[in-house]
Amino acid sequence: MADTHQNPHAIMIPYPLQGHVIPFVHLAIKLASNGFTITFINTQSIHHQISKAAGAEDIFAEARESGHDIRYATVSDGLPLGFDRSLNHDQYMECLLHVFSAHVDEVVGEIVEASATPVTCLIADTFYVWTSTIAKKYKLLNISFWTEPALVLTLYYHLDLLRKNGHFASSDNRDDTVDYIPGVQAIEPTDLMSYLQASNITTVVHRIIYKAFADVKKADIILCNTVQELEPETISALHQKQPTYAIGPIFPANFTKSTVATSMWSELDCTQWLDTKPKGSVLFISFGSYAHTSKHDIVEIAHGLLLSEVNFLWVLRPDIVSSDDTDFLPVGFEDRVKDRGLIVPWCHQIGVISHPATGGFLTHCGWNSILESVWCSVPLICYPLLTDQFTNRKLLVDDWKVGINLCDRRVVMRDEVVTKIKLLMVGKASDELRDEIKKVRKLLENALATDGSSEKNFNQFIRDVKWSNKQFRQNMADTHQNPHAIMIPYPLQGHVIPSVHLAIKLASNGFTITFINTQSIHHQISKASGSEDIFAEARKSGHDIRYATVSDGLPLGFDRSLNHDQYAECLLHVFSAHVDEAVGEIVKASVTPVTCLIADTFYVWTSTIAKKYKLLNVSFWTEPALVLTLYYHLDLLRKNGHFASSDNRDDTIDYIPGVQAIEPTDLMSYLQASNVTTVVHRIIYKAFADVKKADFILCNTVQELEPETISALHQKQPTYAIGPIFPANFTKSTVATSMWSELDCTQWLDTKPKGSVLYVSFGSYAHTSKHDIVEIAHGLLLSEVNFLWVLRPDIVSLDDTDFLPVGFEDRVKDRGLIVPWCHQIGVISHPATGGFLTHGGWNSILESVWCSVPLICYPLLTDQFTNRKLLVDDWKVGINLCDRRVVTRDEVVTKIKILMVGKASDELRNEIKKVRKLLENALATDGSSEKNFNQFIRDVKVKSQTR
């Protein structure tokens, strides 16, 4: 691609405040070091202050010496250079709101017209109100850069919800907990940003906020200076609205020394003074570059410092109270503290925080200050003054436990200042804060590592920018065909079904698909459907789907169900050789070059074969993300004694990333077994080591149902929630996937009242005991409900097909239908069906939720126990049958009646409709699953061409 297309050229415009300029500059350098051309625009006022403080006109000169292509320009904000923007704040804001855009428009137009390197995107601060207009005018990608935490962004983003619910812009704002913002579990009104707590909401800043956060919703991409692990739910919820990437913390490559000047005041070097102080003995105090406070508070803090007797370094801007009052310290204060205190108008903050002598930070809670302090493992006293700082305080003190409050909105008093300083600097509480901040620091460090979440998100952003460039897409279209994927499902019906529907969806999006079933699975499906080519009808729609079969290493007549372990050993040791041969033949023979291998996550050989044939390795997980992440983190379960221990722990598991808590009894059956050396366990160990080498993981779930889990997995490697994967016509697939002949039960269902039928089925694979079948049968008899029961002949075993009570079928003939197999979706979607007694297979769950049919859960093996947790405990759309106790007919009756009629039934139906709505929204054009699916396609195309 380097030969046919230039790298992106971004115009970057920070908001004219130092706290915004700093991360913008560091982002510019990071983008430039990744091949971007950058044109960086500061306002003339900001440039004047920085260049005066730094003594250099070209602030990017040193960065340019490293080979970075960074151009620098300035633009008028509409006011004279000598105008005091701090003293005349409102007038300045009105100018930014109404006048500044005209100057920006002119400058951007000139750059676009003059640049030999075509400009591709505009990266502007989220607080600007004009970004979408100017980006659209010059046909540029609109990228919004948010320099604060995602929590603050999402609160502004959802002003409509705060207004609607009476927590903002009401004549009498509510003071109860805010618990309805997507991605925010709960926040108190007193922790909202100051502008959202104000009584006057018509100020110029409010008008900027309203316009800016309407405008950001038109952005193509949002970049956020935070870490995904610190705000996973918030980032996930925002990403569902539009592409949002946590790429922070954005620091200079050399943390303590930036190559670019960003300070608006001369920075004093305090190293010499700090060198004279013992390790961890100095309290650093600074209220940032913008905030103001009262003379009273300054005086009380000064007296507190006197009384505390700690060493301190205090940054006191001359305008900290106001531009008109620069005499605010108590008389004689500086003389009384001269041996242990240093007071400066400004300093090199990172140099101070990173110095070994610094042991604490009394801060206004600006976001840059927080990130820098956490990076240096320096705990904080929080003294928020305005805007986002109150919300940032919540993160620091309440959520991360790395800071303490100063007075917490009460009047600042010297006695409390002393108390809090001592708590921060020495003693048990201080030690606890330091332990916690080291943990958060580790999260930041991990995020910035090569395989960390922020680095991955940053690289994903770069791919998105390149893909969004029309010329790049055109070059790819001119020189490359659409992707060709070989797809291989695991040879069980529950895995084949979503794989088939995924194949059709990919084909309908331009992929060429070669779908490979085992000869055994193909034989059963074609025998049941009466068709040799299961994709024939799908191909009539113009889809390029080829079909092949491969031996699993055993004869067709071999009974795989009766000889499960022998079959599994064959899949573990023999099958890969047959797959390798088949893939090699397809790669060699195909006119359409094969680009990727999409294989079931349970296969142990995917990475080896993908690597051999230079294919993208795409792992398709057909179950919920919760099950995936538990298998993925087997090492943690083993390490903590919840798995593969001589005496497994039975307490709550609360250490799996993305899983708040799960009981050991809700783990998959294989993780609860005493014998962990079976062939299935060996498959699990190998498969979940192999999946960590995948280029992409596709997951048949919905992001809104498992946001934290998907987010945590995505931090490990690209993971896309693209479910539920259904056929385009939900009730009728164009491809046969059933291994048994499906009886059509419509005629019988048509005779039954709406919602009166209980559907009973235990899936295509699971077995149960004769005792349970008998008790369920008696329960159905006693319940007197209509029912349709799928009873596979091998449900107990192939040797015992006579398992129903004598005379049962005669006694229920008027209200019960018993069949060996049926078209399940046809039954669940029928108006007569009102409930589902299920084994808890994932496909069955998704289908039942889609049809708003609540469930009785009777898990039998593997993931079904974990699926039950989601259904019953988390989503509240199902109830337990006996819950691992012995199945009894009396409980069967009780649970059927709870499910089918009454108040509890109504509650279940209300809840399942809510979950159904989430699925429906996810599959909409702008829904999370559809967006994730499209993102996956873009990523495959880009990665396949840039490998």
PDB file of C-alpha atoms in Angstrom, residues 264-350:
ATOM      1  CA  MET A 264       2.134  28.766  29.288  1.00  0.00           C
ATOM      2  CA  TRP A 265       4.447  29.921  32.101  1.00  0.00           C
ATOM      3  CA  SER A 266       8.166  29.587  32.688  1.00  0.00           C
ATOM      4  CA  GLU A 267       8.745  26.301  34.496  1.00  0.00           C
ATOM      5  CA  LEU A 268      11.076  26.532  37.476  1.00  0.00           C
ATOM      6  CA  ASP A 269      13.294  23.499  38.018  1.00  0.00           C
ATOM      7  CA  CYS A 270      12.867  22.488  41.654  1.00  0.00           C
ATOM      8  CA  THR A 271      15.179  19.461  41.504  1.00  0.00           C
ATOM      9  CA  GLN A 272      17.954  21.022  43.578  1.00  0.00           C
ATOM     10  CA  TRP A 273      15.564  21.837  46.430  1.00  0.00           C
ATOM     11  CA  LEU A 274      13.893  18.415  46.252  1.00  0.00           C
ATOM     12  CA  ASP A 275      17.286  16.700  46.365  1.00  0.00           C
ATOM     13  CA  THR A 276      17.755  18.039  49.906  1.00  0.00           C
ATOM     14  CA  LYS A 277      14.608  16.345  51.217  1.00  0.00           C
ATOM     15  CA  PRO A 278      14.164  12.757  52.448  1.00  0.00           C
ATOM     16  CA  LYS A 279      12.436  10.214  50.226  1.00  0.00           C
ATOM     17  CA  GLY A 280       8.644  10.585  50.211  1.00  0.00           C
ATOM     18  CA  SER A 281       8.666  13.520  52.643  1.00  0.00           C
ATOM     19  CA  VAL A 282       7.432  16.326  50.360  1.00  0.00           C
ATOM     20  CA  LEU A 283       3.791  17.242  49.777  1.00  0.00           C
ATOM     21  CA  PHE A 284       3.338  18.808  46.339  1.00  0.00           C
ATOM     22  CA  ILE A 285       0.493  21.328  46.078  1.00  0.00           C
ATOM     23  CA  SER A 286      -0.851  22.713  42.829  1.00  0.00           C
ATOM     24  CA  PHE A 287      -4.257  23.794  41.586  1.00  0.00           C
ATOM     25  CA  GLY A 288      -3.456  23.653  37.899  1.00  0.00           C
ATOM     26  CA  SER A 289      -3.180  26.190  35.128  1.00  0.00           C
ATOM     27  CA  TYR A 290      -6.761  27.458  34.985  1.00  0.00           C
ATOM     28  CA  ALA A 291      -8.748  27.088  38.211  1.00  0.00           C
ATOM     29  CA  HIS A 292      -9.202  29.853  40.769  1.00  0.00           C
ATOM     30  CA  THR A 293     -10.025  29.629  44.454  1.00  0.00           C
ATOM     31  CA  SER A 294     -10.797  31.950  47.368  1.00  0.00           C
ATOM     32  CA  LYS A 295      -8.401  33.851  49.559  1.00  0.00           C
ATOM     33  CA  HIS A 296     -10.016  32.136  52.565  1.00  0.00           C
ATOM     34  CA  ASP A 297      -9.093  28.689  51.271  1.00  0.00           C
ATOM     35  CA  ILE A 298      -5.529  29.714  50.455  1.00  0.00           C
ATOM     36  CA  VAL A 299      -5.101  31.113  53.980  1.00  0.00           C
ATOM     37  CA  GLU A 300      -6.541  27.981  55.639  1.00  0.00           C
ATOM     38  CA  ILE A 301      -4.382  25.668  53.533  1.00  0.00           C
ATOM     39  CA  ALA A 302      -1.344  27.784  54.417  1.00  0.00           C
ATOM     40  CA  HIS A 303      -2.085  27.492  58.145  1.00  0.00           C
ATOM     41  CA  GLY A 304      -2.675  23.760  57.716  1.00  0.00           C
ATOM     42  CA  LEU A 305       0.733  23.399  56.099  1.00  0.00           C
ATOM     43  CA  LEU A 306       2.303  25.338  58.958  1.00  0.00           C
ATOM     44  CA  LEU A 307       0.672  23.119  61.573  1.00  0.00           C
ATOM     45  CA  SER A 308       1.363  19.861  59.716  1.00  0.00           C
ATOM     46  CA  GLU A 309       5.130  20.387  59.862  1.00  0.00           C
ATOM     47  CA  VAL A 310       5.620  18.487  56.570  1.00  0.00           C
ATOM     48  CA  ASN A 311       7.950  19.523  53.778  1.00  0.00           C
ATOM     49  CA  PHE A 312       6.018  20.992  50.896  1.00  0.00           C
ATOM     50  CA  LEU A 313       6.365  22.515  47.445  1.00  0.00           C
ATOM     51  CA  TRP A 314       3.461  24.828  46.634  1.00  0.00           C
ATOM     52  CA  VAL A 315       2.703  26.171  43.175  1.00  0.00           C
ATOM     53  CA  LEU A 316       0.816  29.435  43.635  1.00  0.00           C
ATOM     54  CA  ARG A 317      -0.023  31.151  40.379  1.00  0.00           C
ATOM     55  CA  PRO A 318      -0.179  34.937  40.851  1.00  0.00           C
ATOM     56  CA  ASP A 319      -3.792  34.847  39.575  1.00  0.00           C
ATOM     57  CA  ILE A 320      -4.915  31.895  41.729  1.00  0.00           C
ATOM     58  CA  VAL A 321      -7.423  34.127  43.550  1.00  0.00           C
ATOM     59  CA  SER A 322      -7.830  36.663  40.743  1.00  0.00           C
ATOM     60  CA  SER A 323      -5.760  38.827  38.455  1.00  0.00           C
ATOM     61  CA  ASP A 324      -6.524  41.775  40.789  1.00  0.00           C
ATOM     62  CA  ASP A 325      -5.506  40.117  44.077  1.00  0.00           C
ATOM     63  CA  THR A 326      -1.990  38.707  44.271  1.00  0.00           C
ATOM     64  CA  ASP A 327      -1.437  39.247  48.016  1.00  0.00           C
ATOM     65  CA  PHE A 328      -3.187  36.263  49.584  1.00  0.00           C
ATOM     66  CA  LEU A 329      -0.762  34.437  51.902  1.00  0.00           C
ATOM     67  CA  PRO A 330      -0.783  35.023  55.678  1.00  0.00           C
ATOM     68  CA  VAL A 331       1.706  37.655  56.819  1.00  0.00           C
ATOM     69  CA  GLY A 332       5.110  36.111  57.519  1.00  0.00           C
ATOM     70  CA  PHE A 333       4.131  32.713  56.120  1.00  0.00           C
ATOM     71  CA  GLU A 334       7.085  32.356  53.766  1.00  0.00           C
ATOM     72  CA  ASP A 335       9.594  33.209  56.488  1.00  0.00           C
ATOM     73  CA  ARG A 336       8.082  30.666  58.886  1.00  0.00           C
ATOM     74  CA  VAL A 337       8.313  27.809  56.365  1.00  0.00           C
ATOM     75  CA  LYS A 338      11.515  28.716  54.534  1.00  0.00           C
ATOM     76  CA  ASP A 339      13.422  25.639  55.796  1.00  0.00           C
ATOM     77  CA  ARG A 340      10.775  23.113  54.755  1.00  0.00           C
ATOM     78  CA  GLY A 341       8.596  24.857  52.189  1.00  0.00           C
ATOM     79  CA  LEU A 342       9.166  26.141  48.674  1.00  0.00           C
ATOM     80  CA  ILE A 343       6.591  28.425  47.033  1.00  0.00           C
ATOM     81  CA  VAL A 344       6.843  28.993  43.285  1.00  0.00           C
ATOM     82  CA  PRO A 345       4.575  30.647  40.683  1.00  0.00           C
ATOM     83  CA  TRP A 346       4.945  27.654  38.333  1.00  0.00           C
ATOM     84  CA  CYS A 347       7.167  24.599  37.932  1.00  0.00           C
ATOM     85  CA  HIS A 348       7.881  21.529  35.846  1.00  0.00           C
ATOM     86  CA  GLN A 349       5.143  19.420  37.437  1.00  0.00           C
ATOM     87  CA  ILE A 350       6.204  16.018  36.116  1.00  0.00           C
TER      88      ILE A 350
END
